[in-house]
C-alpha positions as protocol buffer text, in pm:
chain_id: "A"
residue {
  index: 1
  type: MET
  ca { x: 2703 y: 2392 z: 1059 }
}
residue {
  index: 2
  type: THR
  ca { x: 2727 y: 2230 z: 1369 }
}
residue {
  index: 3
  type: THR
  ca { x: 2714 y: 1908 z: 1472 }
}
residue {
  index: 4
  type: LYS
  ca { x: 2556 y: 1703 z: 1775 }
}
residue {
  index: 5
  type: SER
  ca { x: 2753 y: 1447 z: 1898 }
}
residue {
  index: 6
  type: LYS
  ca { x: 2555 y: 1137 z: 2014 }
}
residue {
  index: 7
  type: LYS
  ca { x: 2701 y: 1007 z: 2360 }
}
residue {
  index: 8
  type: THR
  ca { x: 2853 y: 623 z: 2357 }
}
residue {
  index: 9
  type: ARG
  ca { x: 2742 y: 415 z: 2623 }
}
residue {
  index: 10
  type: GLU
  ca { x: 3066 y: 479 z: 2812 }
}
residue {
  index: 11
  type: GLU
  ca { x: 2990 y: 874 z: 2780 }
}
residue {
  index: 12
  type: HIS
  ca { x: 2659 y: 823 z: 2932 }
}
residue {
  index: 13
  type: SER
  ca { x: 2661 y: 511 z: 3160 }
}
residue {
  index: 14
  type: PRO
  ca { x: 2531 y: 539 z: 3507 }
}
residue {
  index: 15
  type: ASP
  ca { x: 2845 y: 576 z: 3679 }
}
residue {
  index: 16
  type: THR
  ca { x: 2875 y: 951 z: 3478 }
}
residue {
  index: 17
  type: ILE
  ca { x: 2583 y: 1036 z: 3679 }
}
residue {
  index: 18
  type: TRP
  ca { x: 2746 y: 1006 z: 4028 }
}
residue {
  index: 19
  type: ASP
  ca { x: 3013 y: 1205 z: 3878 }
}
residue {
  index: 20
  type: ASN
  ca { x: 2824 y: 1504 z: 3814 }
}
residue {
  index: 21
  type: PRO
  ca { x: 2863 y: 1735 z: 4148 }
}
residue {
  index: 22
  type: LYS
  ca { x: 2481 y: 1857 z: 4054 }
}
residue {
  index: 23
  type: TRP
  ca { x: 2327 y: 1517 z: 4175 }
}
residue {
  index: 24
  type: LYS
  ca { x: 2592 y: 1454 z: 4465 }
}
residue {
  index: 25
  type: SER
  ca { x: 2266 y: 1484 z: 4694 }
}
residue {
  index: 26
  type: ILE
  ca { x: 1909 y: 1614 z: 4705 }
}
residue {
  index: 27
  type: GLN
  ca { x: 1991 y: 1756 z: 5004 }
}
residue {
  index: 28
  type: GLY
  ca { x: 2236 y: 1989 z: 4853 }
}
residue {
  index: 29
  type: ILE
  ca { x: 2028 y: 2076 z: 4609 }
}
residue {
  index: 30
  type: LYS
  ca { x: 1756 y: 2185 z: 4878 }
}
residue {
  index: 31
  type: LYS
  ca { x: 2004 y: 2388 z: 5078 }
}
residue {
  index: 32
  type: ARG
  ca { x: 2125 y: 2576 z: 4780 }
}
residue {
  index: 33
  type: LEU
  ca { x: 1735 y: 2633 z: 4669 }
}
residue {
  index: 34
  type: VAL
  ca { x: 1648 y: 2742 z: 5042 }
}
residue {
  index: 35
  type: GLN
  ca { x: 1955 y: 3005 z: 5039 }
}
residue {
  index: 36
  type: GLU
  ca { x: 1816 y: 3136 z: 4677 }
}
residue {
  index: 37
  type: ILE
  ca { x: 1462 y: 3188 z: 4876 }
}
residue {
  index: 38
  type: THR
  ca { x: 1596 y: 3444 z: 5100 }
}
residue {
  index: 39
  type: ASP
  ca { x: 1691 y: 3647 z: 4833 }
}
residue {
  index: 40
  type: PRO
  ca { x: 1409 y: 3985 z: 4841 }
}
residue {
  index: 41
  type: GLU
  ca { x: 1364 y: 3958 z: 4498 }
}
residue {
  index: 42
  type: TYR
  ca { x: 1299 y: 3546 z: 4485 }
}
residue {
  index: 43
  type: HIS
  ca { x: 947 y: 3476 z: 4374 }
}
residue {
  index: 44
  type: PRO
  ca { x: 786 y: 3180 z: 4551 }
}
residue {
  index: 45
  type: GLN
  ca { x: 678 y: 3046 z: 4241 }
}
residue {
  index: 46
  type: SER
  ca { x: 998 y: 3062 z: 4090 }
}
residue {
  index: 47
  type: PHE
  ca { x: 1133 y: 2804 z: 4322 }
}
residue {
  index: 48
  type: PHE
  ca { x: 858 y: 2563 z: 4227 }
}
residue {
  index: 49
  type: ARG
  ca { x: 949 y: 2557 z: 3878 }
}
residue {
  index: 50
  type: HIS
  ca { x: 1319 y: 2553 z: 3967 }
}
residue {
  index: 51
  type: TYR
  ca { x: 1292 y: 2270 z: 4204 }
}
residue {
  index: 52
  type: THR
  ca { x: 1057 y: 2061 z: 3967 }
}
residue {
  index: 53
  type: GLY
  ca { x: 1290 y: 2154 z: 3669 }
}
residue {
  index: 54
  type: LEU
  ca { x: 1572 y: 2004 z: 3841 }
}
residue {
  index: 55
  type: MET
  ca { x: 1370 y: 1719 z: 3906 }
}
residue {
  index: 56
  type: ASP
  ca { x: 1304 y: 1640 z: 3568 }
}
residue {
  index: 57
  type: GLU
  ca { x: 1652 y: 1675 z: 3463 }
}
residue {
  index: 58
  type: LEU
  ca { x: 1769 y: 1418 z: 3736 }
}
residue {
  index: 59
  type: ILE
  ca { x: 1499 y: 1163 z: 3625 }
}
residue {
  index: 60
  type: VAL
  ca { x: 1544 y: 1184 z: 3240 }
}
residue {
  index: 61
  type: GLU
  ca { x: 1914 y: 1169 z: 3291 }
}
residue {
  index: 62
  type: ILE
  ca { x: 1936 y: 893 z: 3474 }
}
residue {
  index: 63
  type: ALA
  ca { x: 1621 y: 696 z: 3260 }
}
residue {
  index: 64
  type: ASP
  ca { x: 1854 y: 801 z: 2975 }
}
residue {
  index: 65
  type: ALA
  ca { x: 2179 y: 660 z: 3121 }
}
residue {
  index: 66
  type: PHE
  ca { x: 2064 y: 357 z: 3192 }
}
residue {
  index: 67
  type: SER
  ca { x: 1866 y: 294 z: 2842 }
}
residue {
  index: 68
  type: LEU
  ca { x: 2192 y: 366 z: 2695 }
}
residue {
  index: 69
  type: SER
  ca { x: 2397 y: 122 z: 2919 }
}
residue {
  index: 70
  type: LEU
  ca { x: 2196 y: -170 z: 2844 }
}
residue {
  index: 71
  type: GLY
  ca { x: 2172 y: -90 z: 2486 }
}
residue {
  index: 72
  type: THR
  ca { x: 1808 y: -20 z: 2449 }
}
residue {
  index: 73
  type: SER
  ca { x: 1624 y: 274 z: 2376 }
}
residue {
  index: 74
  type: ARG
  ca { x: 1315 y: 451 z: 2588 }
}
residue {
  index: 75
  type: LYS
  ca { x: 1123 y: 378 z: 2291 }
}
residue {
  index: 76
  type: GLY
  ca { x: 752 y: 261 z: 2385 }
}
residue {
  index: 77
  type: LEU
  ca { x: 846 y: 412 z: 2728 }
}
residue {
  index: 78
  type: THR
  ca { x: 694 y: 726 z: 2841 }
}
residue {
  index: 79
  type: LEU
  ca { x: 775 y: 897 z: 3197 }
}
residue {
  index: 80
  type: ILE
  ca { x: 506 y: 1086 z: 3309 }
}
residue {
  index: 81
  type: ALA
  ca { x: 533 y: 1343 z: 3648 }
}
residue {
  index: 82
  type: ILE
  ca { x: 191 y: 1334 z: 3831 }
}
residue {
  index: 83
  type: GLY
  ca { x: 57 y: 1518 z: 4158 }
}
residue {
  index: 84
  type: GLY
  ca { x: 238 y: 1790 z: 4279 }
}
residue {
  index: 85
  type: TYR
  ca { x: 522 y: 1738 z: 4054 }
}
residue {
  index: 86
  type: GLY
  ca { x: 315 y: 1685 z: 3738 }
}
residue {
  index: 87
  type: ARG
  ca { x: 147 y: 2046 z: 3803 }
}
residue {
  index: 88
  type: GLY
  ca { x: 510 y: 2189 z: 3882 }
}
residue {
  index: 89
  type: GLU
  ca { x: 453 y: 2258 z: 4249 }
}
residue {
  index: 90
  type: MET
  ca { x: 754 y: 2094 z: 4435 }
}
residue {
  index: 91
  type: SER
  ca { x: 821 y: 2231 z: 4779 }
}
residue {
  index: 92
  type: LEU
  ca { x: 1116 y: 2103 z: 4976 }
}
residue {
  index: 93
  type: TYR
  ca { x: 939 y: 1779 z: 5134 }
}
residue {
  index: 94
  type: SER
  ca { x: 737 y: 1702 z: 4833 }
}
residue {
  index: 95
  type: ASP
  ca { x: 705 y: 1356 z: 4712 }
}
residue {
  index: 96
  type: VAL
  ca { x: 804 y: 1265 z: 4359 }
}
residue {
  index: 97
  type: ASP
  ca { x: 520 y: 1068 z: 4177 }
}
residue {
  index: 98
  type: ILE
  ca { x: 603 y: 902 z: 3855 }
}
residue {
  index: 99
  type: MET
  ca { x: 381 y: 708 z: 3620 }
}
residue {
  index: 100
  type: VAL
  ca { x: 546 y: 463 z: 3359 }
}
residue {
  index: 101
  type: LEU
  ca { x: 348 y: 437 z: 3037 }
}
residue {
  index: 102
  type: TYR
  ca { x: 461 y: 166 z: 2851 }
}
residue {
  index: 103
  type: HIS
  ca { x: 393 y: -16 z: 2504 }
}
residue {
  index: 104
  type: ASN
  ca { x: 533 y: -332 z: 2327 }
}
residue {
  index: 105
  type: ARG
  ca { x: 722 y: -402 z: 2617 }
}
residue {
  index: 106
  type: SER
  ca { x: 755 y: -714 z: 2823 }
}
residue {
  index: 107
  type: LYS
  ca { x: 721 y: -727 z: 3165 }
}
residue {
  index: 108
  type: GLU
  ca { x: 1069 y: -838 z: 3260 }
}
residue {
  index: 109
  type: GLU
  ca { x: 1210 y: -503 z: 3043 }
}
residue {
  index: 110
  type: ILE
  ca { x: 963 y: -274 z: 3238 }
}
residue {
  index: 111
  type: GLU
  ca { x: 1113 y: -421 z: 3594 }
}
residue {
  index: 112
  type: ALA
  ca { x: 1454 y: -387 z: 3480 }
}
residue {
  index: 113
  type: PHE
  ca { x: 1379 y: -42 z: 3374 }
}
residue {
  index: 114
  type: ILE
  ca { x: 1211 y: 55 z: 3710 }
}
residue {
  index: 115
  type: GLN
  ca { x: 1482 y: -95 z: 3939 }
}
residue {
  index: 116
  type: LYS
  ca { x: 1772 y: 121 z: 3729 }
}
residue {
  index: 117
  type: LEU
  ca { x: 1567 y: 439 z: 3780 }
}
residue {
  index: 118
  type: MET
  ca { x: 1427 y: 385 z: 4101 }
}
residue {
  index: 119
  type: TYR
  ca { x: 1724 y: 280 z: 4349 }
}
residue {
  index: 120
  type: PRO
  ca { x: 1948 y: 597 z: 4219 }
}
residue {
  index: 121
  type: LEU
  ca { x: 1634 y: 834 z: 4305 }
}
residue {
  index: 122
  type: TRP
  ca { x: 1612 y: 647 z: 4658 }
}
residue {
  index: 123
  type: ASP
  ca { x: 2033 y: 651 z: 4699 }
}
residue {
  index: 124
  type: LEU
  ca { x: 1984 y: 1025 z: 4659 }
}
residue {
  index: 125
  type: GLY
  ca { x: 1706 y: 1098 z: 4879 }
}
residue {
  index: 126
  type: VAL
  ca { x: 1439 y: 1118 z: 4697 }
}
residue {
  index: 127
  type: ASP
  ca { x: 1100 y: 1014 z: 4795 }
}
residue {
  index: 128
  type: VAL
  ca { x: 952 y: 850 z: 4487 }
}
residue {
  index: 129
  type: GLY
  ca { x: 669 y: 668 z: 4405 }
}
residue {
  index: 130
  type: TYR
  ca { x: 566 y: 487 z: 4092 }
}
residue {
  index: 131
  type: SER
  ca { x: 320 y: 355 z: 3923 }
}
residue {
  index: 132
  type: VAL
  ca { x: 298 y: 139 z: 3576 }
}
residue {
  index: 133
  type: ARG
  ca { x: 23 y: 125 z: 3355 }
}
residue {
  index: 134
  type: THR
  ca { x: -17 y: 32 z: 2948 }
}
residue {
  index: 135
  type: LEU
  ca { x: -235 y: 288 z: 2769 }
}
residue {
  index: 136
  type: SER
  ca { x: -547 y: 20 z: 2776 }
}
residue {
  index: 137
  type: GLU
  ca { x: -523 y: 26 z: 3165 }
}
residue {
  index: 138
  type: CYS
  ca { x: -505 y: 384 z: 3209 }
}
residue {
  index: 139
  type: LYS
  ca { x: -846 y: 421 z: 2955 }
}
residue {
  index: 140
  type: GLU
  ca { x: -991 y: 182 z: 3221 }
}
residue {
  index: 141
  type: LEU
  ca { x: -888 y: 353 z: 3498 }
}
residue {
  index: 142
  type: ALA
  ca { x: -1036 y: 688 z: 3334 }
}
residue {
  index: 143
  type: GLN
  ca { x: -1387 y: 501 z: 3253 }
}
């Protein structure tokens, strides 16, 4: 029987993100992906899925790290990829659009979470925009 170990706050702190060479630079990720494109066997659709997948990993890792470091969970918070990012069609110079959907959270908690999520992304060179909505606000906008 295998067991999964839960990461502690110290093991999953925001600082560990920067220790991971994978996230040192979005430019480095883009360069690596461009090198892959030059392979004649490489299919362009693979690039879009690969880059979008890397962005998913990065965003979730940052969100989880900051939630754990603050001693909170992301319960009541959902990150939704929208636009080209949400469709899985990210190209090298695509921006990243995220909607934060929340329930039973204070405005202060949401603002703190947004700051903790966005600043590292901006520092890495990600062109990210976001909106923050409740489910009721989404319903209103949809009508």
